[in-house]
Amino acid sequence: NLSISAIVPLSSQSKLSTGFNFGYGQRSANISNLQWPGQYNGQTYDPNIASNETNLFNSFTFFDMSTGVHYQFLKSNGNTQGKDVFKINAGIAYFHITQPNQKFYSGAADPLYGKIVLNALMRYDIPQTKIGIVPSVVYMMQGTAREMDLGASIRYKVSEGTKVTGFKTESAISGGILYRVNDAIIPQ
C-alpha cells in the first residue's frame, strides 16, 4: 500500500485533511495440507487415503484504492487549571473504491464492496475543572452490512503539557461506553 495525505489549515482554529491509499494485493489458497472427513479410516486420520477434493482455488491479484476527508476545529482557553479544550472532529472515508473482484474460484464474481465510514467526535472540557466529556458516533456501511456506534466517555486530565516547548504532551485517563445499535454495549 502507498498512502499520501495533506493537511490544509483553514484558520488558526480549524484544518482540513485528506488522504488517498493505493494498494496491490495477491491472494491464494493451498489446500494440500488440509485434513478431510473422507480420510478418516474409522479410528484415526490417515493421510494415505485420497481426499477426493479438488483444488479449485485460483491465485489472483488486485488493485485497491481508498480516500477520505477529515475536518478538525480546536479552540483552547487557558485558565488556572490549565487549558480548557473544545474540539470537533468529523470525517468521511470511502474504502475499496475499485471494488476488486475476490475470485478464488474460476468464473465466480465476488466483489469486495466499497465501504463508507462516517465519524464525528466532540471534546468539551468543563471550565475550571480537569474533567471533559467526549461524545462520539461512527457509522459504517459495506454492501448490505450496516453498523452504528454511539457513545461517550469522561476524560480526567492527569497532567498538563508544556506550554512553550511542546516537549511534554498533556496526559489524561478516560472511560466510557459505546452502544452498537441493535447489537452490543462496548465498555471502553
PDB file of C-alpha atoms in Angstrom:
ATOM      1  CA  ASN A   1       0.000   0.000   0.000  1.00  0.00           C
ATOM      2  CA  LEU A   2       1.046   3.564  -0.652  1.00  0.00           C
ATOM      3  CA  SER A   3      -0.669   6.303   1.352  1.00  0.00           C
ATOM      4  CA  ILE A   4      -0.443  10.037   0.816  1.00  0.00           C
ATOM      5  CA  SER A   5      -2.139  12.820   2.749  1.00  0.00           C
ATOM      6  CA  ALA A   6      -2.224  16.574   3.117  1.00  0.00           C
ATOM      7  CA  ILE A   7      -3.343  18.940   5.873  1.00  0.00           C
ATOM      8  CA  VAL A   8      -4.627  22.397   4.980  1.00  0.00           C
ATOM      9  CA  PRO A   9      -5.065  24.988   7.767  1.00  0.00           C
ATOM     10  CA  LEU A  10      -8.351  26.841   7.198  1.00  0.00           C
ATOM     11  CA  SER A  11      -7.880  29.234  10.140  1.00  0.00           C
ATOM     12  CA  SER A  12      -5.997  29.378  13.423  1.00  0.00           C
ATOM     13  CA  GLN A  13      -8.605  27.008  14.907  1.00  0.00           C
ATOM     14  CA  SER A  14      -9.560  24.683  12.065  1.00  0.00           C
ATOM     15  CA  LYS A  15      -7.942  22.467   9.488  1.00  0.00           C
ATOM     16  CA  LEU A  16      -8.956  20.091   6.737  1.00  0.00           C
ATOM     17  CA  SER A  17      -7.049  16.978   5.778  1.00  0.00           C
ATOM     18  CA  THR A  18      -7.439  14.458   3.004  1.00  0.00           C
ATOM     19  CA  GLY A  19      -5.712  11.258   2.097  1.00  0.00           C
ATOM     20  CA  PHE A  20      -5.501   8.597  -0.568  1.00  0.00           C
ATOM     21  CA  ASN A  21      -4.421   4.964  -0.350  1.00  0.00           C
ATOM     22  CA  PHE A  22      -3.397   2.864  -3.332  1.00  0.00           C
ATOM     23  CA  GLY A  23      -2.804  -0.846  -2.849  1.00  0.00           C
ATOM     24  CA  TYR A  24      -1.921  -4.006  -4.685  1.00  0.00           C
ATOM     25  CA  GLY A  25      -2.809  -7.393  -3.256  1.00  0.00           C
ATOM     26  CA  GLN A  26      -2.303 -11.075  -4.044  1.00  0.00           C
ATOM     27  CA  ARG A  27      -4.348 -13.931  -2.636  1.00  0.00           C
ATOM     28  CA  SER A  28      -4.034 -17.679  -2.941  1.00  0.00           C
ATOM     29  CA  ALA A  29      -5.007 -20.834  -1.071  1.00  0.00           C
ATOM     30  CA  ASN A  30      -3.201 -24.156  -0.777  1.00  0.00           C
ATOM     31  CA  ILE A  31      -5.455 -26.965   0.458  1.00  0.00           C
ATOM     32  CA  SER A  32      -2.920 -29.795   0.090  1.00  0.00           C
ATOM     33  CA  ASN A  33      -2.251 -29.924   3.864  1.00  0.00           C
ATOM     34  CA  LEU A  34      -5.905 -29.930   4.949  1.00  0.00           C
ATOM     35  CA  GLN A  35      -7.457 -32.993   6.553  1.00  0.00           C
ATOM     36  CA  TRP A  36     -10.832 -34.171   5.165  1.00  0.00           C
ATOM     37  CA  PRO A  37     -13.564 -36.380   6.681  1.00  0.00           C
ATOM     38  CA  GLY A  38     -13.049 -38.853   3.811  1.00  0.00           C
ATOM     39  CA  GLN A  39      -9.525 -39.509   5.125  1.00  0.00           C
ATOM     40  CA  TYR A  40     -10.815 -40.915   8.425  1.00  0.00           C
ATOM     41  CA  ASN A  41     -10.249 -44.709   8.450  1.00  0.00           C
ATOM     42  CA  GLY A  42     -12.723 -45.442  11.243  1.00  0.00           C
ATOM     43  CA  GLN A  43     -10.231 -44.894  14.051  1.00  0.00           C
ATOM     44  CA  THR A  44      -7.965 -42.017  13.082  1.00  0.00           C
ATOM     45  CA  TYR A  45      -6.897 -39.677  10.281  1.00  0.00           C
ATOM     46  CA  ASP A  46      -4.978 -41.493   7.504  1.00  0.00           C
ATOM     47  CA  PRO A  47      -3.091 -39.208   5.067  1.00  0.00           C
ATOM     48  CA  ASN A  48      -2.682 -42.128   2.623  1.00  0.00           C
ATOM     49  CA  ILE A  49      -6.417 -42.168   1.896  1.00  0.00           C
ATOM     50  CA  ALA A  50      -7.242 -39.906  -1.075  1.00  0.00           C
ATOM     51  CA  SER A  51      -9.365 -36.911  -0.058  1.00  0.00           C
ATOM     52  CA  ASN A  52     -11.149 -36.782  -3.437  1.00  0.00           C
ATOM     53  CA  GLU A  53     -11.249 -32.989  -3.016  1.00  0.00           C
ATOM     54  CA  THR A  54     -10.217 -30.860  -5.980  1.00  0.00           C
ATOM     55  CA  ASN A  55      -8.279 -27.655  -5.588  1.00  0.00           C
ATOM     56  CA  LEU A  56     -10.413 -25.081  -7.418  1.00  0.00           C
ATOM     57  CA  PHE A  57      -8.759 -22.096  -5.781  1.00  0.00           C
ATOM     58  CA  ASN A  58      -7.093 -19.621  -8.117  1.00  0.00           C
ATOM     59  CA  SER A  59      -4.249 -17.319  -7.208  1.00  0.00           C
ATOM     60  CA  PHE A  60      -5.210 -13.748  -8.091  1.00  0.00           C
ATOM     61  CA  THR A  61      -4.037 -10.171  -7.789  1.00  0.00           C
ATOM     62  CA  PHE A  62      -5.997  -6.946  -7.475  1.00  0.00           C
ATOM     63  CA  PHE A  63      -5.646  -3.178  -7.259  1.00  0.00           C
ATOM     64  CA  ASP A  64      -7.460  -1.320  -4.470  1.00  0.00           C
ATOM     65  CA  MET A  65      -7.960   2.351  -3.680  1.00  0.00           C
ATOM     66  CA  SER A  66      -9.393   4.369  -0.765  1.00  0.00           C
ATOM     67  CA  THR A  67      -9.807   8.038   0.137  1.00  0.00           C
ATOM     68  CA  GLY A  68     -11.037  10.197   2.976  1.00  0.00           C
ATOM     69  CA  VAL A  69     -11.538  13.731   4.264  1.00  0.00           C
ATOM     70  CA  HIS A  70     -11.295  14.937   7.868  1.00  0.00           C
ATOM     71  CA  TYR A  71     -12.189  18.284   9.455  1.00  0.00           C
ATOM     72  CA  GLN A  72     -10.987  19.480  12.864  1.00  0.00           C
ATOM     73  CA  PHE A  73     -11.988  22.526  14.882  1.00  0.00           C
ATOM     74  CA  LEU A  74      -9.967  23.187  18.042  1.00  0.00           C
ATOM     75  CA  LYS A  75     -10.457  26.033  20.499  1.00  0.00           C
ATOM     76  CA  SER A  76      -8.257  26.182  23.584  1.00  0.00           C
ATOM     77  CA  ASN A  77      -8.597  28.605  26.504  1.00  0.00           C
ATOM     78  CA  GLY A  78      -6.073  28.876  29.329  1.00  0.00           C
ATOM     79  CA  ASN A  79      -7.210  29.040  32.975  1.00  0.00           C
ATOM     80  CA  THR A  80      -5.889  28.252  36.460  1.00  0.00           C
ATOM     81  CA  GLN A  81      -6.412  24.504  35.915  1.00  0.00           C
ATOM     82  CA  GLY A  82      -4.506  24.567  32.601  1.00  0.00           C
ATOM     83  CA  LYS A  83      -6.127  24.623  29.188  1.00  0.00           C
ATOM     84  CA  ASP A  84      -9.833  24.031  28.500  1.00  0.00           C
ATOM     85  CA  VAL A  85     -10.411  22.488  25.099  1.00  0.00           C
ATOM     86  CA  PHE A  86     -13.397  22.445  22.805  1.00  0.00           C
ATOM     87  CA  LYS A  87     -12.738  20.213  19.813  1.00  0.00           C
ATOM     88  CA  ILE A  88     -14.825  18.802  16.984  1.00  0.00           C
ATOM     89  CA  ASN A  89     -13.569  16.115  14.603  1.00  0.00           C
ATOM     90  CA  ALA A  90     -15.629  14.872  11.667  1.00  0.00           C
ATOM     91  CA  GLY A  91     -14.660  12.690   8.756  1.00  0.00           C
ATOM     92  CA  ILE A  92     -15.779  10.536   5.892  1.00  0.00           C
ATOM     93  CA  ALA A  93     -13.820   7.780   4.180  1.00  0.00           C
ATOM     94  CA  TYR A  94     -14.541   5.516   1.227  1.00  0.00           C
ATOM     95  CA  PHE A  95     -12.604   2.236   1.098  1.00  0.00           C
ATOM     96  CA  HIS A  96     -12.362  -0.213  -1.836  1.00  0.00           C
ATOM     97  CA  ILE A  97     -13.346   2.359  -4.465  1.00  0.00           C
ATOM     98  CA  THR A  98     -12.283  -0.067  -7.200  1.00  0.00           C
ATOM     99  CA  GLN A  99     -14.392  -2.885  -5.677  1.00  0.00           C
ATOM    100  CA  PRO A 100     -11.838  -5.535  -6.708  1.00  0.00           C
ATOM    101  CA  ASN A 101     -13.138  -8.990  -7.566  1.00  0.00           C
ATOM    102  CA  GLN A 102     -12.163 -11.617  -4.961  1.00  0.00           C
ATOM    103  CA  LYS A 103     -12.177 -14.553  -7.397  1.00  0.00           C
ATOM    104  CA  PHE A 104     -10.926 -17.649  -5.602  1.00  0.00           C
ATOM    105  CA  TYR A 105     -12.994 -19.827  -7.941  1.00  0.00           C
ATOM    106  CA  SER A 106     -12.713 -19.588 -11.718  1.00  0.00           C
ATOM    107  CA  GLY A 107     -15.764 -17.916 -13.214  1.00  0.00           C
ATOM    108  CA  ALA A 108     -17.001 -16.687  -9.828  1.00  0.00           C
ATOM    109  CA  ALA A 109     -17.599 -12.992  -9.209  1.00  0.00           C
ATOM    110  CA  ASP A 110     -17.305 -11.827  -5.606  1.00  0.00           C
ATOM    111  CA  PRO A 111     -16.560  -8.096  -5.463  1.00  0.00           C
ATOM    112  CA  LEU A 112     -15.086  -6.535  -2.346  1.00  0.00           C
ATOM    113  CA  TYR A 113     -17.830  -3.974  -1.795  1.00  0.00           C
ATOM    114  CA  GLY A 114     -16.991  -0.343  -1.204  1.00  0.00           C
ATOM    115  CA  LYS A 115     -17.072   0.680   2.452  1.00  0.00           C
ATOM    116  CA  ILE A 116     -18.183   4.092   3.675  1.00  0.00           C
ATOM    117  CA  VAL A 117     -17.229   5.254   7.173  1.00  0.00           C
ATOM    118  CA  LEU A 118     -18.597   8.437   8.768  1.00  0.00           C
ATOM    119  CA  ASN A 119     -17.329   9.568  12.156  1.00  0.00           C
ATOM    120  CA  ALA A 120     -17.740  12.508  14.493  1.00  0.00           C
ATOM    121  CA  LEU A 121     -16.297  13.248  17.918  1.00  0.00           C
ATOM    122  CA  MET A 122     -16.504  16.217  20.228  1.00  0.00           C
ATOM    123  CA  ARG A 123     -14.393  17.026  23.289  1.00  0.00           C
ATOM    124  CA  TYR A 124     -15.634  19.569  25.784  1.00  0.00           C
ATOM    125  CA  ASP A 125     -13.553  20.351  28.872  1.00  0.00           C
ATOM    126  CA  ILE A 126     -15.726  21.612  31.716  1.00  0.00           C
ATOM    127  CA  PRO A 127     -14.330  25.080  32.595  1.00  0.00           C
ATOM    128  CA  GLN A 128     -12.181  25.363  35.741  1.00  0.00           C
ATOM    129  CA  THR A 129     -12.016  21.561  36.171  1.00  0.00           C
ATOM    130  CA  LYS A 130      -9.840  18.685  34.970  1.00  0.00           C
ATOM    131  CA  ILE A 131     -12.877  16.864  33.557  1.00  0.00           C
ATOM    132  CA  GLY A 132     -14.051  16.678  29.968  1.00  0.00           C
ATOM    133  CA  ILE A 133     -16.789  14.847  28.097  1.00  0.00           C
ATOM    134  CA  VAL A 134     -16.219  13.172  24.751  1.00  0.00           C
ATOM    135  CA  PRO A 135     -19.337  12.052  22.834  1.00  0.00           C
ATOM    136  CA  SER A 136     -18.797  10.193  19.548  1.00  0.00           C
ATOM    137  CA  VAL A 137     -20.578   8.454  16.688  1.00  0.00           C
ATOM    138  CA  VAL A 138     -19.331   6.109  13.945  1.00  0.00           C
ATOM    139  CA  TYR A 139     -21.428   4.819  11.043  1.00  0.00           C
ATOM    140  CA  MET A 140     -20.137   2.137   8.661  1.00  0.00           C
ATOM    141  CA  MET A 141     -21.752   0.710   5.542  1.00  0.00           C
ATOM    142  CA  GLN A 142     -20.392  -2.054   3.273  1.00  0.00           C
ATOM    143  CA  GLY A 143     -22.607  -3.988   0.861  1.00  0.00           C
ATOM    144  CA  THR A 144     -25.748  -4.871   2.823  1.00  0.00           C
ATOM    145  CA  ALA A 145     -23.990  -4.564   6.200  1.00  0.00           C
ATOM    146  CA  ARG A 146     -24.569  -1.509   8.388  1.00  0.00           C
ATOM    147  CA  GLU A 147     -23.205  -0.557  11.797  1.00  0.00           C
ATOM    148  CA  MET A 148     -23.618   2.477  14.027  1.00  0.00           C
ATOM    149  CA  ASP A 149     -21.763   3.033  17.295  1.00  0.00           C
ATOM    150  CA  LEU A 150     -22.910   5.821  19.645  1.00  0.00           C
ATOM    151  CA  GLY A 151     -21.265   6.675  22.919  1.00  0.00           C
ATOM    152  CA  ALA A 152     -19.422   8.957  25.231  1.00  0.00           C
ATOM    153  CA  SER A 153     -16.549   8.946  27.659  1.00  0.00           C
ATOM    154  CA  ILE A 154     -15.472  11.026  30.623  1.00  0.00           C
ATOM    155  CA  ARG A 155     -11.913  12.339  30.477  1.00  0.00           C
ATOM    156  CA  TYR A 156      -9.813  13.268  33.526  1.00  0.00           C
ATOM    157  CA  LYS A 157      -6.719  15.393  32.874  1.00  0.00           C
ATOM    158  CA  VAL A 158      -3.771  13.977  34.842  1.00  0.00           C
ATOM    159  CA  SER A 159      -1.108  16.482  33.781  1.00  0.00           C
ATOM    160  CA  GLU A 160      -0.705  19.478  31.506  1.00  0.00           C
ATOM    161  CA  GLY A 161       1.630  19.585  28.550  1.00  0.00           C
ATOM    162  CA  THR A 162       4.419  22.109  28.310  1.00  0.00           C
ATOM    163  CA  LYS A 163       3.114  25.419  27.079  1.00  0.00           C
ATOM    164  CA  VAL A 164       6.146  26.701  25.145  1.00  0.00           C
ATOM    165  CA  THR A 165       8.403  23.839  24.054  1.00  0.00           C
ATOM    166  CA  GLY A 166       5.826  21.126  23.408  1.00  0.00           C
ATOM    167  CA  PHE A 167       8.276  18.527  24.774  1.00  0.00           C
ATOM    168  CA  LYS A 168       5.694  17.138  27.180  1.00  0.00           C
ATOM    169  CA  THR A 169       2.153  16.464  25.996  1.00  0.00           C
ATOM    170  CA  GLU A 170      -0.955  16.524  28.117  1.00  0.00           C
ATOM    171  CA  SER A 171      -1.890  13.198  29.684  1.00  0.00           C
ATOM    172  CA  ALA A 172      -5.342  12.039  30.696  1.00  0.00           C
ATOM    173  CA  ILE A 173      -7.291   8.941  31.600  1.00  0.00           C
ATOM    174  CA  SER A 174     -10.757   8.279  30.257  1.00  0.00           C
ATOM    175  CA  GLY A 175     -13.507   5.707  30.371  1.00  0.00           C
ATOM    176  CA  GLY A 176     -16.909   5.396  28.835  1.00  0.00           C
ATOM    177  CA  ILE A 177     -19.341   3.263  26.942  1.00  0.00           C
ATOM    178  CA  LEU A 178     -20.419   2.775  23.347  1.00  0.00           C
ATOM    179  CA  TYR A 179     -23.650   1.267  22.092  1.00  0.00           C
ATOM    180  CA  ARG A 180     -23.537  -0.677  18.824  1.00  0.00           C
ATOM    181  CA  VAL A 181     -27.131  -0.114  17.661  1.00  0.00           C
ATOM    182  CA  ASN A 182     -29.298  -3.262  17.948  1.00  0.00           C
ATOM    183  CA  ASP A 183     -26.307  -5.362  18.999  1.00  0.00           C
ATOM    184  CA  ALA A 184     -23.965  -4.698  21.909  1.00  0.00           C
ATOM    185  CA  ILE A 185     -22.681  -2.452  24.655  1.00  0.00           C
ATOM    186  CA  ILE A 186     -18.971  -1.758  24.428  1.00  0.00           C
ATOM    187  CA  PRO A 187     -17.114  -0.578  27.535  1.00  0.00           C
ATOM    188  CA  GLN A 188     -14.030   1.483  26.850  1.00  0.00           C
TER     189      GLN A 188
END
